[in-house]
Every structure is written in C-alpha cells, then in structure tokens.
PDB file of C-alpha atoms in Angstrom:
ATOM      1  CA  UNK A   1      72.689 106.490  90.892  1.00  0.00           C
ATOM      2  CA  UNK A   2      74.682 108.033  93.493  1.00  0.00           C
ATOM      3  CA  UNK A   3      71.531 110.017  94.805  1.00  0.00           C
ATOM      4  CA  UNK A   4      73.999 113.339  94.469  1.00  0.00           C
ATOM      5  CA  UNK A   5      71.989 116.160  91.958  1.00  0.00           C
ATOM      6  CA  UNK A   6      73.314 119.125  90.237  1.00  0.00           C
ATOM      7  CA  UNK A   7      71.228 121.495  88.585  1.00  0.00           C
ATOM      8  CA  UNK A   8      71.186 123.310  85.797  1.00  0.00           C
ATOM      9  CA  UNK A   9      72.358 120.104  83.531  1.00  0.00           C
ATOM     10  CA  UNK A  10      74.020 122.866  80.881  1.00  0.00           C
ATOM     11  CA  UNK A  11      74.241 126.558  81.249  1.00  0.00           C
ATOM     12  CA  UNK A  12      75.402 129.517  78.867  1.00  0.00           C
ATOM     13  CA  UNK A  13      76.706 132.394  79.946  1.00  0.00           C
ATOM     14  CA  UNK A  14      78.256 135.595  78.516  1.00  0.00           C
ATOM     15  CA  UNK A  15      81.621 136.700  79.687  1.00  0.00           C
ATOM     16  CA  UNK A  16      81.364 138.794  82.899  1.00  0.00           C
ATOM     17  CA  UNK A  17      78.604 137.584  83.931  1.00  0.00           C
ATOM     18  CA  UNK A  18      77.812 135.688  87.553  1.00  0.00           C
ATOM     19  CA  UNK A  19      76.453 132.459  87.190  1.00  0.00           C
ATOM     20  CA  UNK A  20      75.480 129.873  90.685  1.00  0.00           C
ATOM     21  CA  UNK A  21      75.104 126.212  90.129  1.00  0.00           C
ATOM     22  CA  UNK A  22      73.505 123.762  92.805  1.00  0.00           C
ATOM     23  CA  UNK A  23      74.197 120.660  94.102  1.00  0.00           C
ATOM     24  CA  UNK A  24      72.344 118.195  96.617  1.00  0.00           C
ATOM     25  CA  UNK A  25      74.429 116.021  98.502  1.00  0.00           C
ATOM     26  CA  UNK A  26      73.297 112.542  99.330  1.00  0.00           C
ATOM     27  CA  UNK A  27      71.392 111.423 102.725  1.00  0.00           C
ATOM     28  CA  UNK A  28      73.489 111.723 105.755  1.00  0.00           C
ATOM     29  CA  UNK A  29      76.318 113.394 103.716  1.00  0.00           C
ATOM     30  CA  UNK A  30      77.399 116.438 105.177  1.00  0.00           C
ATOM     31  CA  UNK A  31      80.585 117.484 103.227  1.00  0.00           C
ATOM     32  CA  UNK A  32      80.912 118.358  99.514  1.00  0.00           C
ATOM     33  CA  UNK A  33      83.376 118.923  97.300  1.00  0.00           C
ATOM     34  CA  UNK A  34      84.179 120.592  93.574  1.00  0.00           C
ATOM     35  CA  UNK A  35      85.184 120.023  90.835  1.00  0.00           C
ATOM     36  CA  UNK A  36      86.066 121.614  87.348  1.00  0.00           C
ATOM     37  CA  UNK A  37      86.868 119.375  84.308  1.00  0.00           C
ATOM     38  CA  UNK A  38      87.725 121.164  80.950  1.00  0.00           C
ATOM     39  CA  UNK A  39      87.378 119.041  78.012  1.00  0.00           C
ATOM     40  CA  UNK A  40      89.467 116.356  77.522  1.00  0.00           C
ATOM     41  CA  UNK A  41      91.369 116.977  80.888  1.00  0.00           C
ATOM     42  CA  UNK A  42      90.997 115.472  84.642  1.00  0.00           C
ATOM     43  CA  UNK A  43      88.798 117.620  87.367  1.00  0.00           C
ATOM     44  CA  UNK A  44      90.653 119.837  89.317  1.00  0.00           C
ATOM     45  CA  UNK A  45      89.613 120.407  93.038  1.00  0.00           C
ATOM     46  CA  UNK A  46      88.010 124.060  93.982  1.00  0.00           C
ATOM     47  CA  UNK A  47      86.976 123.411  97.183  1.00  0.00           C
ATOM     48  CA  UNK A  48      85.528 121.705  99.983  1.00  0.00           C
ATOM     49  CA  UNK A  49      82.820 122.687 102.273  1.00  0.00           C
ATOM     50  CA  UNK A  50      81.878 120.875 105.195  1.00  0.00           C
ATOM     51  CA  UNK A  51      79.066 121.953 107.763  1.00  0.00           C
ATOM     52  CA  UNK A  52      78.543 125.432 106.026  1.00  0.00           C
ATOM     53  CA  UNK A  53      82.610 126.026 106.209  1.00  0.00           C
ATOM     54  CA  UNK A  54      85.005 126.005 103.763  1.00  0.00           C
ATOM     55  CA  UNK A  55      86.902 123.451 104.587  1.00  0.00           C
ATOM     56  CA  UNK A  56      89.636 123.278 101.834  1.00  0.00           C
ATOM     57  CA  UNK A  57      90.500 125.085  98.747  1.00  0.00           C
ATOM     58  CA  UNK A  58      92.544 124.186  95.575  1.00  0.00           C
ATOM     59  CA  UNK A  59      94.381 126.990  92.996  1.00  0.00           C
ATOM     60  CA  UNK A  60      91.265 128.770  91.961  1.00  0.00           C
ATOM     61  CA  UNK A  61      90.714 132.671  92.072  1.00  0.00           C
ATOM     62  CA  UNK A  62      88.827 134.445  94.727  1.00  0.00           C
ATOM     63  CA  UNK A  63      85.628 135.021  92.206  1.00  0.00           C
ATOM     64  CA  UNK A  64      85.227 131.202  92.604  1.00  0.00           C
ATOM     65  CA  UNK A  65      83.068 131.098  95.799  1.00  0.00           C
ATOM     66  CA  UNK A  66      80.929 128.077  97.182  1.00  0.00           C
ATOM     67  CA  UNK A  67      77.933 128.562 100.156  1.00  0.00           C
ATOM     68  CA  UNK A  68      76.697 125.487 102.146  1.00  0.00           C
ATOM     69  CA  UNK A  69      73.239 125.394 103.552  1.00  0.00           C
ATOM     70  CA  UNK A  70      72.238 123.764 106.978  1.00  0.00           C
ATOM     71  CA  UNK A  71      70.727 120.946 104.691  1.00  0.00           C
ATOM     72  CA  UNK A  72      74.214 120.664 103.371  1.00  0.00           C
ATOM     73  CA  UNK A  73      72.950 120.959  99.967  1.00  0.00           C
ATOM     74  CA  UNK A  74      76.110 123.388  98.388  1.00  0.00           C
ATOM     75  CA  UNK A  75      76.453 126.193  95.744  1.00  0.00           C
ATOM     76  CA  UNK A  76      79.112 127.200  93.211  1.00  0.00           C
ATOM     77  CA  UNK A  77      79.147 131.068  92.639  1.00  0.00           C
ATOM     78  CA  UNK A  78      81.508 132.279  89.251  1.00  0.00           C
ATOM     79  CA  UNK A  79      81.732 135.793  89.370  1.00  0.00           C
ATOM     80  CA  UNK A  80      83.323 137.795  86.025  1.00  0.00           C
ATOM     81  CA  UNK A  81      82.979 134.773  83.936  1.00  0.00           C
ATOM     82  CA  UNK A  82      86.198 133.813  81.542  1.00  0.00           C
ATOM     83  CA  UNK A  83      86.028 131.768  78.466  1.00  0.00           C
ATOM     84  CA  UNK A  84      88.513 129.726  80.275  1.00  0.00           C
ATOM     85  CA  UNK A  85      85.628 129.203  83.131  1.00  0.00           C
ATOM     86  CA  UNK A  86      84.004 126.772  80.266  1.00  0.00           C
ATOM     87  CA  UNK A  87      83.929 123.465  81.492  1.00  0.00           C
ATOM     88  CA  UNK A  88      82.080 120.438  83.417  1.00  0.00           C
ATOM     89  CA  UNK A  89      81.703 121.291  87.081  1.00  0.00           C
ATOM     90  CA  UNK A  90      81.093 118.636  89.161  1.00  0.00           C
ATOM     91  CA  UNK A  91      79.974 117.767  92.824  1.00  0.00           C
ATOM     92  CA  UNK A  92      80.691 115.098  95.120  1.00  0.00           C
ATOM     93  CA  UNK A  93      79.431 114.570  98.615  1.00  0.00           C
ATOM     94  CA  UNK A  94      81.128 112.693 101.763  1.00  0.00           C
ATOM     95  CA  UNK A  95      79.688 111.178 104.701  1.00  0.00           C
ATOM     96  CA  UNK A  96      82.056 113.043 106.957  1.00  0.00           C
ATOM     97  CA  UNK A  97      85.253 115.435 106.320  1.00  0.00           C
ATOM     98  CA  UNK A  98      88.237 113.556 105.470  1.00  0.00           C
ATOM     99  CA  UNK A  99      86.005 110.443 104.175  1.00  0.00           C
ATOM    100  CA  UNK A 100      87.967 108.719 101.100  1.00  0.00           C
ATOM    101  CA  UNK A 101      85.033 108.121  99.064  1.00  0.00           C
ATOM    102  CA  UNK A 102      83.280 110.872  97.340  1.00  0.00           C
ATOM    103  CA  UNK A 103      80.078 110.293  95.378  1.00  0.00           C
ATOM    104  CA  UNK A 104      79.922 112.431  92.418  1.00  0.00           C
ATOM    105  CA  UNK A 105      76.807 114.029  90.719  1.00  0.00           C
ATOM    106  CA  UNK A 106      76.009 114.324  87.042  1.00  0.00           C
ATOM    107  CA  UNK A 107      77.709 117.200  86.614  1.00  0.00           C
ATOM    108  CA  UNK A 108      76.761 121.049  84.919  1.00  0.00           C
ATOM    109  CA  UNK A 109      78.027 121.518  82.109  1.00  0.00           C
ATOM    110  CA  UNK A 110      78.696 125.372  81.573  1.00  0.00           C
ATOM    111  CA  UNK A 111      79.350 127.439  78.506  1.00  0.00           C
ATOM    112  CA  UNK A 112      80.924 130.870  78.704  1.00  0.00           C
ATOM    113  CA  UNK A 113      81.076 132.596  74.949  1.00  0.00           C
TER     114      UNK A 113
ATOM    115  CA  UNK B   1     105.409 116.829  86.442  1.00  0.00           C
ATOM    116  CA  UNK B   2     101.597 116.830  87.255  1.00  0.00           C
ATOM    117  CA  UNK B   3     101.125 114.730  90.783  1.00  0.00           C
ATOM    118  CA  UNK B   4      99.042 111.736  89.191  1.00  0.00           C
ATOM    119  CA  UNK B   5     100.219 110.126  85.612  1.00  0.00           C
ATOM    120  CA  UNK B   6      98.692 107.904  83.660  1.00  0.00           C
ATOM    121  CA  UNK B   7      98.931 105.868  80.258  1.00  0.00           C
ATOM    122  CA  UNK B   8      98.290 105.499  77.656  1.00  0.00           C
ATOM    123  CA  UNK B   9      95.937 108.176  76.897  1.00  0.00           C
ATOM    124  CA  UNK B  10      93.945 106.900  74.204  1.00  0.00           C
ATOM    125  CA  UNK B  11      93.856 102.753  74.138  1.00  0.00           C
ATOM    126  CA  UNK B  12      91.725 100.586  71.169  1.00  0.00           C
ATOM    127  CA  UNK B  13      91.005  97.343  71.765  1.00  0.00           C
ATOM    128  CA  UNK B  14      89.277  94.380  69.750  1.00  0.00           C
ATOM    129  CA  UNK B  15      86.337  92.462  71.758  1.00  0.00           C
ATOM    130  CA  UNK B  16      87.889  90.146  73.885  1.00  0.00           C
ATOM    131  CA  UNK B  17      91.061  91.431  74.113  1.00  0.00           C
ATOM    132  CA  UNK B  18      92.691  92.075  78.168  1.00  0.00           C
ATOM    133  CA  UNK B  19      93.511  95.828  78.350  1.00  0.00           C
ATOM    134  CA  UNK B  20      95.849  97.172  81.343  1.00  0.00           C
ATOM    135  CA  UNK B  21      95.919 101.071  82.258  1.00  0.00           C
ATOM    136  CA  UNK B  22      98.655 102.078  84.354  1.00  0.00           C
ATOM    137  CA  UNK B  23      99.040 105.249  87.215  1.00  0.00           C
ATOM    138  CA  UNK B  24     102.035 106.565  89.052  1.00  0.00           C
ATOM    139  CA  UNK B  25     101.457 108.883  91.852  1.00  0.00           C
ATOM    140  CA  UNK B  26     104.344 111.020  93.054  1.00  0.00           C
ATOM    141  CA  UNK B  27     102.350 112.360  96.281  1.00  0.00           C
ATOM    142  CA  UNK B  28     101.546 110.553  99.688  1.00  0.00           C
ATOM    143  CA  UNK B  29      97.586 109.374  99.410  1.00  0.00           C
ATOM    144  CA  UNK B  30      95.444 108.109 101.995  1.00  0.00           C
ATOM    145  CA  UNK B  31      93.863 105.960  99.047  1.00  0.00           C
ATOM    146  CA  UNK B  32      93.874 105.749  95.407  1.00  0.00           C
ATOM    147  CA  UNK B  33      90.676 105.813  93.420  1.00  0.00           C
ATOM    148  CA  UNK B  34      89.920 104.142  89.878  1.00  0.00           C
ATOM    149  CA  UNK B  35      86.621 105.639  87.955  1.00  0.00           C
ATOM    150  CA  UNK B  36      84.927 105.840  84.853  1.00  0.00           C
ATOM    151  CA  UNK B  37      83.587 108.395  82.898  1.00  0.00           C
ATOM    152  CA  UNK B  38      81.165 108.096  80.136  1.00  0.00           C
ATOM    153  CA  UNK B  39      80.331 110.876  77.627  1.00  0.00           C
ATOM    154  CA  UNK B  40      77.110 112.513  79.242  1.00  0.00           C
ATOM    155  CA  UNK B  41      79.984 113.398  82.071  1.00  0.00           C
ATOM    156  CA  UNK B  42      78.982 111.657  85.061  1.00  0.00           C
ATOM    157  CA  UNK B  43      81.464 109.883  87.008  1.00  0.00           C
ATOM    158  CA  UNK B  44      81.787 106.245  88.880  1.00  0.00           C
ATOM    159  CA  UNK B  45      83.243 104.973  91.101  1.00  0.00           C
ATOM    160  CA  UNK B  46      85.113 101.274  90.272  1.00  0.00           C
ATOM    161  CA  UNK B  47      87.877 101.203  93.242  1.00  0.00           C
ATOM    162  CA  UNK B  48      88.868 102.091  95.932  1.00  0.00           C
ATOM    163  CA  UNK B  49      92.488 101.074  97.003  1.00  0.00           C
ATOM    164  CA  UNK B  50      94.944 101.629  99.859  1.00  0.00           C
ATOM    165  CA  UNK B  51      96.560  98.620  99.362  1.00  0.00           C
ATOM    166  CA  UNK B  52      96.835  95.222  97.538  1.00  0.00           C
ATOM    167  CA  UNK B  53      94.685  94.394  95.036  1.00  0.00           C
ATOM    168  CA  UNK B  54      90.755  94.535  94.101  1.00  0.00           C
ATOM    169  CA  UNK B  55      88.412  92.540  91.826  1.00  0.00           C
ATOM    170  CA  UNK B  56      85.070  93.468  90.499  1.00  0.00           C
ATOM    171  CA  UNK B  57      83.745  91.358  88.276  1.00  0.00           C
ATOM    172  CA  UNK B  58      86.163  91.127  85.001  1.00  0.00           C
ATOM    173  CA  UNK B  59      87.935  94.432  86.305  1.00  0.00           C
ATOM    174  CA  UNK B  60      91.170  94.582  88.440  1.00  0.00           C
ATOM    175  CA  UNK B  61      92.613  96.870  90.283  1.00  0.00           C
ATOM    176  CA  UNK B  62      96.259  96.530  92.027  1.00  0.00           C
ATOM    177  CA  UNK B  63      98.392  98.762  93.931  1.00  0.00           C
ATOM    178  CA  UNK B  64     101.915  99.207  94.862  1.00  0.00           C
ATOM    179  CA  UNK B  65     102.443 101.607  97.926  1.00  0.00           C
ATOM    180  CA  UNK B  66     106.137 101.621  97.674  1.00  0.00           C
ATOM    181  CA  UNK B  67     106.153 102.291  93.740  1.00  0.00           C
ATOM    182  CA  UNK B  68     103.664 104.636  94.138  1.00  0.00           C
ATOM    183  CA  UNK B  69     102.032 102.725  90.854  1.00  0.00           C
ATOM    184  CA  UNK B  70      98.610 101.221  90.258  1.00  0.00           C
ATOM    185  CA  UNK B  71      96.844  99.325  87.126  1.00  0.00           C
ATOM    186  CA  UNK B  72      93.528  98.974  86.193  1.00  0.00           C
ATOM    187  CA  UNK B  73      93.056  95.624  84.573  1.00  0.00           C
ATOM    188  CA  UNK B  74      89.874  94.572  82.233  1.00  0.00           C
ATOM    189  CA  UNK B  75      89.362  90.936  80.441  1.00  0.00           C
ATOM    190  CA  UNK B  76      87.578  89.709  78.014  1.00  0.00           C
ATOM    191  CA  UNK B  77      86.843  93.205  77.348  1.00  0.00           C
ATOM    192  CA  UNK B  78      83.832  94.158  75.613  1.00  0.00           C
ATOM    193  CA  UNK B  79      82.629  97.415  73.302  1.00  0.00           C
ATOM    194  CA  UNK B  80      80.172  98.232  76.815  1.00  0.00           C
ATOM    195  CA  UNK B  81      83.392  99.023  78.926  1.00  0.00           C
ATOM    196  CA  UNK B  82      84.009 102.163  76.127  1.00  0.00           C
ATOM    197  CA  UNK B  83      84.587 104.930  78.455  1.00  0.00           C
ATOM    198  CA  UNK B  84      87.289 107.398  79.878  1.00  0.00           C
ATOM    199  CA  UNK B  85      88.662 105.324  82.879  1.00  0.00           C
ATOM    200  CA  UNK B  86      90.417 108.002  85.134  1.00  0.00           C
ATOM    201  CA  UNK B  87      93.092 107.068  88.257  1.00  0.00           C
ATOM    202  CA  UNK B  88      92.704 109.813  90.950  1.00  0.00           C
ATOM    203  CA  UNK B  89      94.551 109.959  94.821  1.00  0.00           C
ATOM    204  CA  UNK B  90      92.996 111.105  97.998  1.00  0.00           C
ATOM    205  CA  UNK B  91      95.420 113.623  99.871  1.00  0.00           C
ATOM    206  CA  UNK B  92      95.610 116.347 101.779  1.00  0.00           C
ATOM    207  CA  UNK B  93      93.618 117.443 105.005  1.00  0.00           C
ATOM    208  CA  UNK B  94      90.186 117.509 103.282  1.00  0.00           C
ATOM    209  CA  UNK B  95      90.811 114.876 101.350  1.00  0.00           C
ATOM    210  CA  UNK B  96      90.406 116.228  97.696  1.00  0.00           C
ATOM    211  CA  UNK B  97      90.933 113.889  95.121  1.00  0.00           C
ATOM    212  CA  UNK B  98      93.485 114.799  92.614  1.00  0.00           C
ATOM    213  CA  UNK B  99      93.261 113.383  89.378  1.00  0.00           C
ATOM    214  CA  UNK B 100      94.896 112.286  86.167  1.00  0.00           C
ATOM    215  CA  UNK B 101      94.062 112.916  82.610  1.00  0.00           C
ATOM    216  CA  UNK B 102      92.339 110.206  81.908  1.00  0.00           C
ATOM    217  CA  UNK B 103      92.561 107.132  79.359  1.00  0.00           C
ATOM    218  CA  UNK B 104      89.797 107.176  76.329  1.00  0.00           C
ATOM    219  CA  UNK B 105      89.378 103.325  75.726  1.00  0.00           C
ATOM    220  CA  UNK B 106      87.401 102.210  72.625  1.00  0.00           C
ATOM    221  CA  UNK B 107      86.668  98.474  72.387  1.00  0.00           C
ATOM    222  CA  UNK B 108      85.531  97.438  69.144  1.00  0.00           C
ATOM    223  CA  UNK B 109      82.950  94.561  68.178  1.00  0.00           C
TER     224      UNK B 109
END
C-alpha cells in the first residue's frame, strides 16, 4: 500500500459529458502527478501539480484540467468526453517537485460509451 | 521511435525458468524506473536505478548509462511473478515518468 487513493474505482460516462476524479496524495507529499493508460499500452503523463500549480504538462488537450487543494489532495477534470478518453487514469504523489520516485494509486478506471 | 522501448512484449515462461526483459531509452533521465502491474491496474514500484545494478530478492535490475539500456532480471521464476512488468525514465523539469509498453509475462506451474 502506497497510502495514495483515487476515487471513483470505475466510472461510466456518456460522450460529452464532464466527469472529475480524485486523488489523495500520501503524508508529507505535496506534488502529484497523472497519468492515462489505455488498454494494453504504457501511461502517458498529463500533468503535474505541485503546491496548487501546475507544474508540468504532457500532449493532452486543454479540456484535460487538474486543481490542487491546500491539502494537496488533486483532481482530474475531462470536459467533452471522447471514446478515446476511455482508459485507466492514474495518480502518483512526490515528496517534493522534481523527486524521482512517484507512488502511484490504484487507479480509476473510466468508461466513455 | 517512441522515447522508451522495450521487449519482448509478451514473454511465457515454465516455473523455474530465469526470464530477462530488456529497455532502451533514447532520452537523457535523471533515473530509470522498473514496475509491475497486475490486472486490477495498480502499479509498483520494483527499482529504482541511476546507475549500476540492483537486487531485490530473486529480481535484478542493471543499467547501462552510456547504452542507454537496462534489464530486468527474474530467477527461479515462479507463476506469482505473472504480471505486466513496465520500464519507465524520469526526465524533464517535473520529472514525469515516461513509459514503455510494457511486457505481459505468464509463468506457468
């Protein structure tokens, strides 16, 4: 257990909808980062936020949008959902910014049809 | 090309048997990460590696900075260590980890 939690575990959504995952970093961590994993490939990076900034972003579209809170638990926001958006999405908090290790939650597991 | 490669993709194994996974990295990483993934989808961490060479129990992990190449080595392997064993680099100014596809390994009894 990394003591990192996601919530919802699986979600299903309709095309153009919004949907907002969660994600509770572990004690003392106050940078997280995520991730999306289709099936049967590697995560790719979103973005990083550390102390309530976004701190890093990888090739996603603007309707991919993250919050962090001053308890530097995080949110993923996916406006004008795709099919494509279907996937793992997973969460991984840092001690600091620019740490090498990243503990990873359990992921949510998101269906768009 | 993508950044991090690995093979094979899919490896099957008998009980017993030593299995090697390989990695090559074409970008400059502040370290280089092992992990395993099982099928509910949450990840661990094995290794961590910016140099040399790691041991955990009957895994392995080695690195070669100037090849940019790393393996992943288990033996005596055993059905429990079935799993998607994925190689991913640190990089950039926020450190994001950038991953590879993956390798499914089934060890059978």
């Amino acid at each position: 257990e990394t003591g990192v939690t996601q919530s919802p575990t699986h979600l299903i959504k309709t095309r153009g909808q919004q949907v907002t995952l969660r994600c509770s970093s572990q004690s003392g961590h106050n940078t997280v980062s995520w991730y999306q994993q289709a099936l049967g490939q590697g995560p790719q990076f979103i973005f990083q936020y550390y102390r309530e900034e976004e701190n890093g972003r990888g090739n996603f579209p603007p309707r991919f949008s993250g919050l962090q809170f001053p308890n530097y638990s995080s949110e993923l926001n996916v406006n004008a959902l795709e099919l494509d958006d279907s996937a793992l999405y997973l969460c991984a908090s840092s001690r600091i910014a620019g740490s090498n290790e990243q503990y990873f939650g359990p992921g949510t597991r998101l269906t768009v049809t | 090309k993508n950044e991090v490669e690995q093979s094979p993709q899919n490896l099957t194994a008998q009980e017993g048997e030593f299995i090697t996974i390989n990695c090559s990295y074409s970008v400059g990483i502040s370290a280089l990460h092992w992990l395993q993934q099982h099928p509910g989808g949450g990840i661990v961490s094995l290794f961590m590696l910016s140099s040399g060479k790691k041991k955990h129990g009957r895994l392995i992990a080695t690195i070669n900075i100037q090849e940019k190449h790393s393996s992943l080595h288990i033996t005596a392997s055993h059905p429990r260590d079935s799993a998607v064993y994925i190689c991913a680099v640190t990089s950039g100014s926020a450190r994001q980890l950038t991953f590879g596809s993956g390798t499914q390994l089934t060890v059978l009894p």
